[in-house]
Amino acid sequence: MASNPLSSILENSSGSREDLIPVLQKVQAVEGFISKESVGLISRRLKISENEIHGVATFYAQFRFTPPGEHHILVCMGTACHVKGGAQLVITLEHELDAKTGETTEDGKFDLDQVACLGCCALAPVVKIDDKIYSQMSVLKLRQVLDEYKEA
Amino acid sequence: MNTKKLDTRRRKAVKVWDAFENNKKPIIILGAATCGRAAGAMDTWKAVEKVVKKLKVDADIVEVGCIGPCYLEPLMDVKMPGKPRVSYSNISPEKVERILKGFFKEDEIPSRDVLGHFGDEEIDGIPKFWDHPMLKPQVRLVLRNCGIIEPTNIDHYLACDGYKALEYTLSHKPVEIMQLVLDSGIRGRGGAGFPTGLKWRFCQDAPGDEKYMICNADEGDPGAFMNRSLIEGDPHALLEGLIIAAYAIGASKAYIYIRAEYPLAIKRLEKAIEQASKLGLIGKNILGSGFDLGITIKQGAGAFVCGEETALLQSIEGMRGMPRSRPPFPAQKGLFGKPTTINNVETLGTIPNIVRNGAAWYSGYGTEKSKGTKTFSLAGRVRRTGLIEVPMGMSLREIIFEIGGGLFKPFKAVQTGGPSGGCLSEEFLDTPIDYDNLAKAGSIMGSGGLIILDDNTCIVDLAKYFLNFTQSESCGKCVPCRVGTRHLYEILDRITKGDADTDDFEKLESLGQAIKGSALCGLGQTAPNPVLTTLKYFRNEYLAHVKDKRCPAAVCRELVTYRIIPDQCTGCQSCVKVCPTGAITGPRSEPHNLDEELCIKCRACYEICRFDAIAGDAIVITSGAESAEATTN
């Protein structure tokens, strides 16, 4: 575990309760997920029990507790995306990746998740892979994009 | 910095703006908000850089926010010295060279892909940008700078009267500013429509030296993106409004609670705060007035309920975002137990306009009880999707059919207010849109998401979608919401599977009313709205699912089948190749077969049959016995 960035995050926090969520966010940005070890470290720094930290972290959809895949796929589940066929995109991805939403593929290459809305409703349906948003997707376009990531 | 120094800075800013308006060298302007980027604006940007280099032209490339018509993105504008800015739509990278060559090498204004020019004069063959049918009926007050100024350049904002409202504010008493906002009649743009000035007064009147001002930028409604666009396109407008509000209520600490799903908006805000702090517009002794204010950005972590104000407060304090009952209202006991005001992004973005132009100016727009303008995100099955701003009181028909250009298929409904709102049928198209009329119809104004639905949308499926959303976003604190929304969802799920009877309608109605009357917070109290309105206005569609086991829109997965029409199938094998499960088989040039057992209903075959030149509309998605009628496309 890369302890340096983590300890600098903790040192830079004011140590108050208010910092809990921002610290969790920074830890996840560096490590990709919230590990048991990091919860322990946060607990000692912020003086909040590990139980309590888990209680807060599991409340929010943003936090994950298992290592992420190499590529992070987010299917937008906003209303416009739903109306324009978002469900079919999920069916396609689950089938192509042989993984359910919330899971990581066996080879660790992709993890599949859903998001409430990315705010690109005018260009629905959209799928986000890592930092790139793909707009006006269709099942066939999505499969093409996915192939590019698979081959890369 | 005091006001004198700000004046000096403003004079410099005016020069910067003038260099942009009356440019000496060509400027290429790209709409690169999140929507533009999703449409490929950054690829277009790279192409622009390449072409400019290749043509050996000295030109500036400038990024602006979203100007509104997202369906035409990526947008690229070219501004030649001494000529008006000209906008081009749907500019994929390969189109860049042709357009720039036209300007730089042939000294003309290319007319292909042109959207319009921003000048006052008539130009042969080039329409005026603001005459575009999507833009002409709009009144852009809060969006006045979006897509026009460079959002990362504080000089642009300063030159366009930016922070003048703050100067005015600081030279007046807080109570005078509160009165001004109260007189303008503005009501909260987050959805509930509570008068903003009154909210400020409650907080102003609350005893205590320590008060907090919060901007709620947790735009959680799926299908709404007005706040994202405003922050990305004009972040200083929000900041200025926030500082003014903090001064009016007497807060020395402000927070912006923004959802983590908006990384670009967060970046814009961080930059804007840094710029404003450098100029002494945030921090200690703002403009020499003695007023101090610190602004902190707090990122939401993916919980819809945190848009509810008491849950938002919990979240900022580092807790689970669970609402509590009111009273006490945040104005009395808010963040860390201190008096707190929470305002929406659009509300705060509008405040500088009101302060600068006066209450009477603002209340000149809108209806008797709903003043001013409102931004809406227009999405779904409408031709022109994007962000719009119109005066309150415009009819849904004007918004959908004039600004939105109508639909490709027959209109079915418009969904307003997200998961807390409802679906309104055709009979409401002429209703003037304002807080009270929408509430009367059983929906709500909400934050401004308008999702247009046509024949291909299943109303029951949509109600189920919203209940699935609210039940999974329910914080679990109160029983009516936690258990009630789950039951509503389960009944709807059975209906979409053809597994329900008409008794279930009564259950939906009585349970829905019970939840409305007993849930703890706004999320639960409004969660039944999508079911109740659709059951009221689209009962036949519910009946078709229950009695005929048929989904008229051919959407509900358990009630539809994919079929190949033998007479239309040319046996081109396109669908055989794309079917991921091997459900479609058959030799070339003979009608193919589709094995329903293997079909996962992913739509790949349907898409290829429709869009591939060799194939033709031979694959249909049907529902129920009268399948021909239910064919979708």
PDB file of N, CA and C in Angstrom, chain A residues 17-22 25 52 55-56 58-63 77-80 82-84 88 91-92 95-96 115-123 128 132-135 138-140 143, chain B residues 34-35 38-39 70 222-223 225 228 255 259-260 298-303 315-321 336 379-381 385 453 461 465-466 469 557 578 580-581 601-604 607-608:
ATOM      1  N   ARG A  17     -14.531  16.415  12.525  1.00  0.00           N
ATOM      2  CA  ARG A  17     -15.536  15.503  11.994  1.00  0.00           C
ATOM      3  C   ARG A  17     -15.955  15.888  10.563  1.00  0.00           C
ATOM      4  N   GLU A  18     -16.032  17.193  10.356  1.00  0.00           N
ATOM      5  CA  GLU A  18     -16.441  17.739   9.068  1.00  0.00           C
ATOM      6  C   GLU A  18     -15.564  17.218   7.923  1.00  0.00           C
ATOM      7  N   ASP A  19     -14.344  16.812   8.259  1.00  0.00           N
ATOM      8  CA  ASP A  19     -13.394  16.375   7.235  1.00  0.00           C
ATOM      9  C   ASP A  19     -13.593  14.934   6.780  1.00  0.00           C
ATOM     10  N   LEU A  20     -14.459  14.195   7.462  1.00  0.00           N
ATOM     11  CA  LEU A  20     -14.550  12.763   7.168  1.00  0.00           C
ATOM     12  C   LEU A  20     -14.827  12.456   5.696  1.00  0.00           C
ATOM     13  N   ILE A  21     -15.883  13.056   5.157  1.00  0.00           N
ATOM     14  CA  ILE A  21     -16.242  12.724   3.770  1.00  0.00           C
ATOM     15  C   ILE A  21     -15.169  13.202   2.784  1.00  0.00           C
ATOM     16  N   PRO A  22     -14.676  14.460   2.913  1.00  0.00           N
ATOM     17  CA  PRO A  22     -13.577  14.857   2.021  1.00  0.00           C
ATOM     18  C   PRO A  22     -12.353  13.941   2.119  1.00  0.00           C
ATOM     19  N   GLN A  25     -13.067  10.806   0.259  1.00  0.00           N
ATOM     20  CA  GLN A  25     -13.023  11.073  -1.183  1.00  0.00           C
ATOM     21  C   GLN A  25     -11.581  11.126  -1.681  1.00  0.00           C
ATOM     22  N   GLU A  52     -18.318   3.672  12.811  1.00  0.00           N
ATOM     23  CA  GLU A  52     -18.974   4.913  12.425  1.00  0.00           C
ATOM     24  C   GLU A  52     -18.537   5.308  11.002  1.00  0.00           C
ATOM     25  N   GLY A  55     -20.310   3.275   8.628  1.00  0.00           N
ATOM     26  CA  GLY A  55     -21.701   3.715   8.582  1.00  0.00           C
ATOM     27  C   GLY A  55     -21.876   4.879   7.629  1.00  0.00           C
ATOM     28  N   VAL A  56     -20.954   5.825   7.697  1.00  0.00           N
ATOM     29  CA  VAL A  56     -21.044   6.998   6.820  1.00  0.00           C
ATOM     30  C   VAL A  56     -20.699   6.616   5.384  1.00  0.00           C
ATOM     31  N   THR A  58     -20.767   3.788   3.752  1.00  0.00           N
ATOM     32  CA  THR A  58     -21.714   2.933   3.019  1.00  0.00           C
ATOM     33  C   THR A  58     -23.005   3.663   2.686  1.00  0.00           C
ATOM     34  N   PHE A  59     -23.235   4.788   3.334  1.00  0.00           N
ATOM     35  CA  PHE A  59     -24.449   5.559   3.040  1.00  0.00           C
ATOM     36  C   PHE A  59     -24.357   6.180   1.643  1.00  0.00           C
ATOM     37  N   TYR A  60     -23.137   6.524   1.243  1.00  0.00           N
ATOM     38  CA  TYR A  60     -22.942   7.264   0.001  1.00  0.00           C
ATOM     39  C   TYR A  60     -22.511   6.347  -1.144  1.00  0.00           C
ATOM     40  N   ALA A  61     -23.197   6.505  -2.288  1.00  0.00           N
ATOM     41  CA  ALA A  61     -22.957   5.622  -3.433  1.00  0.00           C
ATOM     42  C   ALA A  61     -21.550   5.752  -3.992  1.00  0.00           C
ATOM     43  N   GLN A  62     -20.910   6.874  -3.731  1.00  0.00           N
ATOM     44  CA  GLN A  62     -19.605   7.127  -4.344  1.00  0.00           C
ATOM     45  C   GLN A  62     -18.514   6.160  -3.870  1.00  0.00           C
ATOM     46  N   PHE A  63     -18.649   5.668  -2.640  1.00  0.00           N
ATOM     47  CA  PHE A  63     -17.536   4.897  -2.074  1.00  0.00           C
ATOM     48  C   PHE A  63     -17.620   3.418  -2.395  1.00  0.00           C
ATOM     49  N   MET A  77     -28.134   6.459 -15.533  1.00  0.00           N
ATOM     50  CA  MET A  77     -29.495   5.976 -15.335  1.00  0.00           C
ATOM     51  C   MET A  77     -30.462   7.148 -15.188  1.00  0.00           C
ATOM     52  N   GLY A  78     -30.084   8.305 -15.722  1.00  0.00           N
ATOM     53  CA  GLY A  78     -30.968   9.467 -15.653  1.00  0.00           C
ATOM     54  C   GLY A  78     -32.258   9.226 -16.423  1.00  0.00           C
ATOM     55  N   THR A  79     -33.233  10.100 -16.211  1.00  0.00           N
ATOM     56  CA  THR A  79     -34.541   9.906 -16.838  1.00  0.00           C
ATOM     57  C   THR A  79     -34.436   9.912 -18.361  1.00  0.00           C
ATOM     58  N   ALA A  80     -33.692  10.887 -18.893  1.00  0.00           N
ATOM     59  CA  ALA A  80     -33.588  10.979 -20.346  1.00  0.00           C
ATOM     60  C   ALA A  80     -32.890   9.738 -20.892  1.00  0.00           C
ATOM     61  N   HIS A  82     -32.856   6.804 -19.526  1.00  0.00           N
ATOM     62  CA  HIS A  82     -33.784   5.681 -19.387  1.00  0.00           C
ATOM     63  C   HIS A  82     -34.788   5.669 -20.537  1.00  0.00           C
ATOM     64  N   VAL A  83     -35.348   6.855 -20.805  1.00  0.00           N
ATOM     65  CA  VAL A  83     -36.352   6.962 -21.860  1.00  0.00           C
ATOM     66  C   VAL A  83     -35.747   6.629 -23.225  1.00  0.00           C
ATOM     67  N   LYS A  84     -34.473   6.904 -23.388  1.00  0.00           N
ATOM     68  CA  LYS A  84     -33.843   6.672 -24.690  1.00  0.00           C
ATOM     69  C   LYS A  84     -33.075   5.350 -24.769  1.00  0.00           C
ATOM     70  N   GLN A  88     -31.198  -1.053 -22.211  1.00  0.00           N
ATOM     71  CA  GLN A  88     -30.580  -1.958 -23.203  1.00  0.00           C
ATOM     72  C   GLN A  88     -29.060  -1.902 -23.106  1.00  0.00           C
ATOM     73  N   ILE A  91     -28.089  -4.166 -20.256  1.00  0.00           N
ATOM     74  CA  ILE A  91     -28.195  -5.575 -20.667  1.00  0.00           C
ATOM     75  C   ILE A  91     -26.969  -5.958 -21.500  1.00  0.00           C
ATOM     76  N   THR A  92     -26.636  -5.084 -22.444  1.00  0.00           N
ATOM     77  CA  THR A  92     -25.516  -5.359 -23.338  1.00  0.00           C
ATOM     78  C   THR A  92     -24.202  -5.463 -22.565  1.00  0.00           C
ATOM     79  N   HIS A  95     -23.962  -8.538 -20.401  1.00  0.00           N
ATOM     80  CA  HIS A  95     -23.731  -9.733 -21.213  1.00  0.00           C
ATOM     81  C   HIS A  95     -22.302  -9.764 -21.761  1.00  0.00           C
ATOM     82  N   GLU A  96     -21.867  -8.647 -22.319  1.00  0.00           N
ATOM     83  CA  GLU A  96     -20.537  -8.594 -22.946  1.00  0.00           C
ATOM     84  C   GLU A  96     -19.427  -8.808 -21.921  1.00  0.00           C
ATOM     85  N   VAL A 115     -24.933   5.253 -12.511  1.00  0.00           N
ATOM     86  CA  VAL A 115     -24.910   6.535 -11.827  1.00  0.00           C
ATOM     87  C   VAL A 115     -26.284   7.174 -12.026  1.00  0.00           C
ATOM     88  N   ALA A 116     -26.722   7.938 -11.029  1.00  0.00           N
ATOM     89  CA  ALA A 116     -28.073   8.494 -11.078  1.00  0.00           C
ATOM     90  C   ALA A 116     -28.256   9.436 -12.268  1.00  0.00           C
ATOM     91  N   CYS A 117     -27.272  10.291 -12.538  1.00  0.00           N
ATOM     92  CA  CYS A 117     -27.374  11.197 -13.682  1.00  0.00           C
ATOM     93  C   CYS A 117     -26.045  11.914 -13.853  1.00  0.00           C
ATOM     94  N   LEU A 118     -25.574  12.004 -15.091  1.00  0.00           N
ATOM     95  CA  LEU A 118     -24.318  12.712 -15.348  1.00  0.00           C
ATOM     96  C   LEU A 118     -24.574  14.129 -15.840  1.00  0.00           C
ATOM     97  N   GLY A 119     -25.833  14.462 -16.058  1.00  0.00           N
ATOM     98  CA  GLY A 119     -26.167  15.819 -16.491  1.00  0.00           C
ATOM     99  C   GLY A 119     -25.898  16.084 -17.962  1.00  0.00           C
ATOM    100  N   CYS A 120     -25.891  15.035 -18.772  1.00  0.00           N
ATOM    101  CA  CYS A 120     -25.740  15.223 -20.224  1.00  0.00           C
ATOM    102  C   CYS A 120     -27.030  14.804 -20.913  1.00  0.00           C
ATOM    103  N   CYS A 121     -28.145  15.116 -20.268  1.00  0.00           N
ATOM    104  CA  CYS A 121     -29.455  14.602 -20.659  1.00  0.00           C
ATOM    105  C   CYS A 121     -29.820  14.921 -22.102  1.00  0.00           C
ATOM    106  N   ALA A 122     -29.320  16.053 -22.603  1.00  0.00           N
ATOM    107  CA  ALA A 122     -29.672  16.445 -23.961  1.00  0.00           C
ATOM    108  C   ALA A 122     -29.018  15.529 -24.986  1.00  0.00           C
ATOM    109  N   LEU A 123     -28.012  14.785 -24.561  1.00  0.00           N
ATOM    110  CA  LEU A 123     -27.295  13.910 -25.485  1.00  0.00           C
ATOM    111  C   LEU A 123     -27.463  12.451 -25.073  1.00  0.00           C
ATOM    112  N   LYS A 128     -20.158   6.577 -19.350  1.00  0.00           N
ATOM    113  CA  LYS A 128     -18.857   7.166 -19.051  1.00  0.00           C
ATOM    114  C   LYS A 128     -17.849   6.043 -18.837  1.00  0.00           C
ATOM    115  N   LYS A 132     -14.016   9.720 -19.847  1.00  0.00           N
ATOM    116  CA  LYS A 132     -14.615  10.138 -21.106  1.00  0.00           C
ATOM    117  C   LYS A 132     -16.095   9.765 -21.153  1.00  0.00           C
ATOM    118  N   ILE A 133     -16.906  10.734 -21.558  1.00  0.00           N
ATOM    119  CA  ILE A 133     -18.342  10.476 -21.680  1.00  0.00           C
ATOM    120  C   ILE A 133     -18.677  10.199 -23.142  1.00  0.00           C
ATOM    121  N   TYR A 134     -19.329   9.087 -23.395  1.00  0.00           N
ATOM    122  CA  TYR A 134     -19.777   8.755 -24.748  1.00  0.00           C
ATOM    123  C   TYR A 134     -21.264   9.069 -24.838  1.00  0.00           C
ATOM    124  N   SER A 135     -21.623   9.924 -25.812  1.00  0.00           N
ATOM    125  CA  SER A 135     -23.016  10.371 -25.857  1.00  0.00           C
ATOM    126  C   SER A 135     -23.774   9.729 -27.009  1.00  0.00           C
ATOM    127  N   SER A 138     -25.828   3.805 -28.805  1.00  0.00           N
ATOM    128  CA  SER A 138     -26.753   2.734 -29.174  1.00  0.00           C
ATOM    129  C   SER A 138     -26.052   1.458 -28.752  1.00  0.00           C
ATOM    130  N   VAL A 139     -26.771   0.358 -28.802  1.00  0.00           N
ATOM    131  CA  VAL A 139     -26.177  -0.923 -28.420  1.00  0.00           C
ATOM    132  C   VAL A 139     -24.949  -1.218 -29.286  1.00  0.00           C
ATOM    133  N   LEU A 140     -25.087  -0.967 -30.577  1.00  0.00           N
ATOM    134  CA  LEU A 140     -23.985  -1.304 -31.485  1.00  0.00           C
ATOM    135  C   LEU A 140     -22.790  -0.374 -31.298  1.00  0.00           C
ATOM    136  N   ARG A 143     -20.940  -1.407 -28.195  1.00  0.00           N
ATOM    137  CA  ARG A 143     -20.122  -2.620 -28.378  1.00  0.00           C
ATOM    138  C   ARG A 143     -18.822  -2.294 -29.099  1.00  0.00           C
TER     139      ARG A 143
ATOM    140  N   THR B  34     -19.586  20.248 -20.110  1.00  0.00           N
ATOM    141  CA  THR B  34     -19.632  18.780 -20.070  1.00  0.00           C
ATOM    142  C   THR B  34     -20.418  18.208 -21.253  1.00  0.00           C
ATOM    143  N   CYS B  35     -21.518  18.884 -21.613  1.00  0.00           N
ATOM    144  CA  CYS B  35     -22.325  18.381 -22.728  1.00  0.00           C
ATOM    145  C   CYS B  35     -21.547  18.463 -24.038  1.00  0.00           C
ATOM    146  N   ALA B  38     -18.994  15.785 -24.091  1.00  0.00           N
ATOM    147  CA  ALA B  38     -19.595  14.471 -24.345  1.00  0.00           C
ATOM    148  C   ALA B  38     -19.887  14.295 -25.829  1.00  0.00           C
ATOM    149  N   ALA B  39     -20.164  15.412 -26.501  1.00  0.00           N
ATOM    150  CA  ALA B  39     -20.446  15.349 -27.940  1.00  0.00           C
ATOM    151  C   ALA B  39     -19.152  15.324 -28.751  1.00  0.00           C
ATOM    152  N   CYS B  70     -27.875  21.964 -26.987  1.00  0.00           N
ATOM    153  CA  CYS B  70     -26.926  20.850 -26.846  1.00  0.00           C
ATOM    154  C   CYS B  70     -27.020  19.858 -28.004  1.00  0.00           C
ATOM    155  N   PRO B 222     -32.527  13.264 -11.625  1.00  0.00           N
ATOM    156  CA  PRO B 222     -32.077  12.734 -12.912  1.00  0.00           C
ATOM    157  C   PRO B 222     -32.852  13.436 -14.029  1.00  0.00           C
ATOM    158  N   GLY B 223     -32.158  13.853 -15.056  1.00  0.00           N
ATOM    159  CA  GLY B 223     -32.830  14.540 -16.153  1.00  0.00           C
ATOM    160  C   GLY B 223     -32.764  16.047 -16.041  1.00  0.00           C
ATOM    161  N   PHE B 225     -30.033  19.458 -15.699  1.00  0.00           N
ATOM    162  CA  PHE B 225     -28.627  19.862 -15.758  1.00  0.00           C
ATOM    163  C   PHE B 225     -28.468  21.379 -15.833  1.00  0.00           C
ATOM    164  N   ARG B 228     -25.583  22.665 -13.486  1.00  0.00           N
ATOM    165  CA  ARG B 228     -24.275  22.310 -14.031  1.00  0.00           C
ATOM    166  C   ARG B 228     -23.880  23.296 -15.123  1.00  0.00           C
ATOM    167  N   TYR B 255     -20.734  27.754   2.257  1.00  0.00           N
ATOM    168  CA  TYR B 255     -20.389  26.475   1.639  1.00  0.00           C
ATOM    169  C   TYR B 255     -21.103  26.340   0.302  1.00  0.00           C
ATOM    170  N   ARG B 259     -22.430  18.209  -6.268  1.00  0.00           N
ATOM    171  CA  ARG B 259     -22.292  16.759  -6.469  1.00  0.00           C
ATOM    172  C   ARG B 259     -20.970  16.414  -7.156  1.00  0.00           C
ATOM    173  N   ALA B 260     -20.397  15.313  -6.700  1.00  0.00           N
ATOM    174  CA  ALA B 260     -19.105  14.869  -7.225  1.00  0.00           C
ATOM    175  C   ALA B 260     -19.212  14.435  -8.688  1.00  0.00           C
ATOM    176  N   LYS B 298     -17.863  21.803  -0.797  1.00  0.00           N
ATOM    177  CA  LYS B 298     -18.017  20.452  -0.256  1.00  0.00           C
ATOM    178  C   LYS B 298     -18.583  19.582  -1.367  1.00  0.00           C
ATOM    179  N   GLN B 299     -17.920  18.472  -1.631  1.00  0.00           N
ATOM    180  CA  GLN B 299     -18.425  17.597  -2.684  1.00  0.00           C
ATOM    181  C   GLN B 299     -19.398  16.581  -2.111  1.00  0.00           C
ATOM    182  N   GLY B 300     -20.529  16.460  -2.759  1.00  0.00           N
ATOM    183  CA  GLY B 300     -21.489  15.419  -2.397  1.00  0.00           C
ATOM    184  C   GLY B 300     -20.875  14.073  -2.744  1.00  0.00           C
ATOM    185  N   ALA B 301     -21.479  13.005  -2.253  1.00  0.00           N
ATOM    186  CA  ALA B 301     -20.859  11.703  -2.490  1.00  0.00           C
ATOM    187  C   ALA B 301     -21.853  10.698  -3.068  1.00  0.00           C
ATOM    188  N   GLY B 302     -22.789  11.239  -3.863  1.00  0.00           N
ATOM    189  CA  GLY B 302     -23.685  10.324  -4.563  1.00  0.00           C
ATOM    190  C   GLY B 302     -24.890   9.895  -3.755  1.00  0.00           C
ATOM    191  N   ALA B 303     -25.509  10.823  -3.025  1.00  0.00           N
ATOM    192  CA  ALA B 303     -26.753  10.500  -2.329  1.00  0.00           C
ATOM    193  C   ALA B 303     -27.788  11.565  -2.691  1.00  0.00           C
ATOM    194  N   SER B 315     -24.742  16.034   5.914  1.00  0.00           N
ATOM    195  CA  SER B 315     -23.650  15.591   5.053  1.00  0.00           C
ATOM    196  C   SER B 315     -22.440  16.511   5.174  1.00  0.00           C
ATOM    197  N   ILE B 316     -22.675  17.811   5.219  1.00  0.00           N
ATOM    198  CA  ILE B 316     -21.561  18.748   5.372  1.00  0.00           C
ATOM    199  C   ILE B 316     -20.858  18.506   6.716  1.00  0.00           C
ATOM    200  N   GLU B 317     -21.643  18.139   7.727  1.00  0.00           N
ATOM    201  CA  GLU B 317     -21.057  17.906   9.051  1.00  0.00           C
ATOM    202  C   GLU B 317     -20.317  16.578   9.139  1.00  0.00           C
ATOM    203  N   GLY B 318     -20.366  15.795   8.041  1.00  0.00           N
ATOM    204  CA  GLY B 318     -19.619  14.541   8.016  1.00  0.00           C
ATOM    205  C   GLY B 318     -20.424  13.343   8.505  1.00  0.00           C
ATOM    206  N   MET B 319     -21.741  13.456   8.438  1.00  0.00           N
ATOM    207  CA  MET B 319     -22.610  12.356   8.890  1.00  0.00           C
ATOM    208  C   MET B 319     -23.272  11.686   7.691  1.00  0.00           C
ATOM    209  N   ARG B 320     -24.038  10.631   7.996  1.00  0.00           N
ATOM    210  CA  ARG B 320     -24.934  10.068   6.989  1.00  0.00           C
ATOM    211  C   ARG B 320     -25.962  11.147   6.659  1.00  0.00           C
ATOM    212  N   GLY B 321     -26.263  11.289   5.372  1.00  0.00           N
ATOM    213  CA  GLY B 321     -27.160  12.370   4.969  1.00  0.00           C
ATOM    214  C   GLY B 321     -28.620  12.048   5.206  1.00  0.00           C
ATOM    215  N   PHE B 336     -24.195  23.063  12.104  1.00  0.00           N
ATOM    216  CA  PHE B 336     -23.576  23.078  13.437  1.00  0.00           C
ATOM    217  C   PHE B 336     -24.494  23.772  14.459  1.00  0.00           C
ATOM    218  N   ALA B 379     -35.165  17.609 -22.532  1.00  0.00           N
ATOM    219  CA  ALA B 379     -34.540  16.350 -22.941  1.00  0.00           C
ATOM    220  C   ALA B 379     -35.614  15.307 -23.223  1.00  0.00           C
ATOM    221  N   GLY B 380     -35.176  14.151 -23.614  1.00  0.00           N
ATOM    222  CA  GLY B 380     -36.111  13.083 -23.944  1.00  0.00           C
ATOM    223  C   GLY B 380     -36.394  13.078 -25.433  1.00  0.00           C
ATOM    224  N   ARG B 381     -37.647  12.796 -25.781  1.00  0.00           N
ATOM    225  CA  ARG B 381     -37.980  12.576 -27.187  1.00  0.00           C
ATOM    226  C   ARG B 381     -38.425  13.858 -27.894  1.00  0.00           C
ATOM    227  N   THR B 385     -32.968  19.352 -28.091  1.00  0.00           N
ATOM    228  CA  THR B 385     -32.707  19.194 -26.670  1.00  0.00           C
ATOM    229  C   THR B 385     -31.668  20.219 -26.236  1.00  0.00           C
ATOM    230  N   LEU B 453     -42.004  12.920 -23.598  1.00  0.00           N
ATOM    231  CA  LEU B 453     -42.242  11.500 -23.872  1.00  0.00           C
ATOM    232  C   LEU B 453     -43.133  11.340 -25.092  1.00  0.00           C
ATOM    233  N   ASP B 461     -43.695   1.884 -17.090  1.00  0.00           N
ATOM    234  CA  ASP B 461     -42.260   1.647 -16.940  1.00  0.00           C
ATOM    235  C   ASP B 461     -41.574   2.879 -16.359  1.00  0.00           C
ATOM    236  N   TYR B 465     -39.585   3.208 -12.994  1.00  0.00           N
ATOM    237  CA  TYR B 465     -38.210   3.738 -12.987  1.00  0.00           C
ATOM    238  C   TYR B 465     -38.016   4.730 -11.831  1.00  0.00           C
ATOM    239  N   PHE B 466     -38.975   5.657 -11.685  1.00  0.00           N
ATOM    240  CA  PHE B 466     -38.843   6.664 -10.625  1.00  0.00           C
ATOM    241  C   PHE B 466     -38.951   6.039  -9.236  1.00  0.00           C
ATOM    242  N   PHE B 469     -35.894   4.411  -8.338  1.00  0.00           N
ATOM    243  CA  PHE B 469     -34.932   5.443  -7.949  1.00  0.00           C
ATOM    244  C   PHE B 469     -35.159   5.902  -6.513  1.00  0.00           C
ATOM    245  N   ARG B 557     -40.013  -5.271 -20.578  1.00  0.00           N
ATOM    246  CA  ARG B 557     -39.230  -6.384 -21.099  1.00  0.00           C
ATOM    247  C   ARG B 557     -39.973  -7.716 -21.070  1.00  0.00           C
ATOM    248  N   VAL B 578     -24.603  -9.824 -35.385  1.00  0.00           N
ATOM    249  CA  VAL B 578     -24.549  -8.995 -34.162  1.00  0.00           C
ATOM    250  C   VAL B 578     -25.221  -9.640 -32.954  1.00  0.00           C
ATOM    251  N   PRO B 580     -25.681 -11.401 -29.796  1.00  0.00           N
ATOM    252  CA  PRO B 580     -24.627 -11.859 -28.875  1.00  0.00           C
ATOM    253  C   PRO B 580     -24.864 -13.264 -28.324  1.00  0.00           C
ATOM    254  N   THR B 581     -26.071 -13.808 -28.505  1.00  0.00           N
ATOM    255  CA  THR B 581     -26.353 -15.101 -27.881  1.00  0.00           C
ATOM    256  C   THR B 581     -26.605 -16.210 -28.895  1.00  0.00           C
ATOM    257  N   LYS B 601     -33.079  -9.810 -25.505  1.00  0.00           N
ATOM    258  CA  LYS B 601     -33.760  -8.531 -25.773  1.00  0.00           C
ATOM    259  C   LYS B 601     -32.821  -7.337 -25.608  1.00  0.00           C
ATOM    260  N   CYS B 602     -31.678  -7.423 -26.233  1.00  0.00           N
ATOM    261  CA  CYS B 602     -30.686  -6.352 -26.083  1.00  0.00           C
ATOM    262  C   CYS B 602     -30.826  -5.300 -27.179  1.00  0.00           C
ATOM    263  N   ARG B 603     -31.610  -5.580 -28.203  1.00  0.00           N
ATOM    264  CA  ARG B 603     -31.891  -4.595 -29.243  1.00  0.00           C
ATOM    265  C   ARG B 603     -30.835  -4.490 -30.341  1.00  0.00           C
ATOM    266  N   ALA B 604     -29.762  -5.271 -30.256  1.00  0.00           N
ATOM    267  CA  ALA B 604     -28.699  -5.149 -31.268  1.00  0.00           C
ATOM    268  C   ALA B 604     -29.228  -5.485 -32.660  1.00  0.00           C
ATOM    269  N   GLU B 607     -31.457  -2.732 -34.026  1.00  0.00           N
ATOM    270  CA  GLU B 607     -30.695  -1.563 -34.497  1.00  0.00           C
ATOM    271  C   GLU B 607     -30.059  -1.814 -35.852  1.00  0.00           C
ATOM    272  N   ILE B 608     -29.444  -2.973 -36.002  1.00  0.00           N
ATOM    273  CA  ILE B 608     -28.721  -3.216 -37.258  1.00  0.00           C
ATOM    274  C   ILE B 608     -29.703  -3.350 -38.408  1.00  0.00           C
TER     275      ILE B 608
END
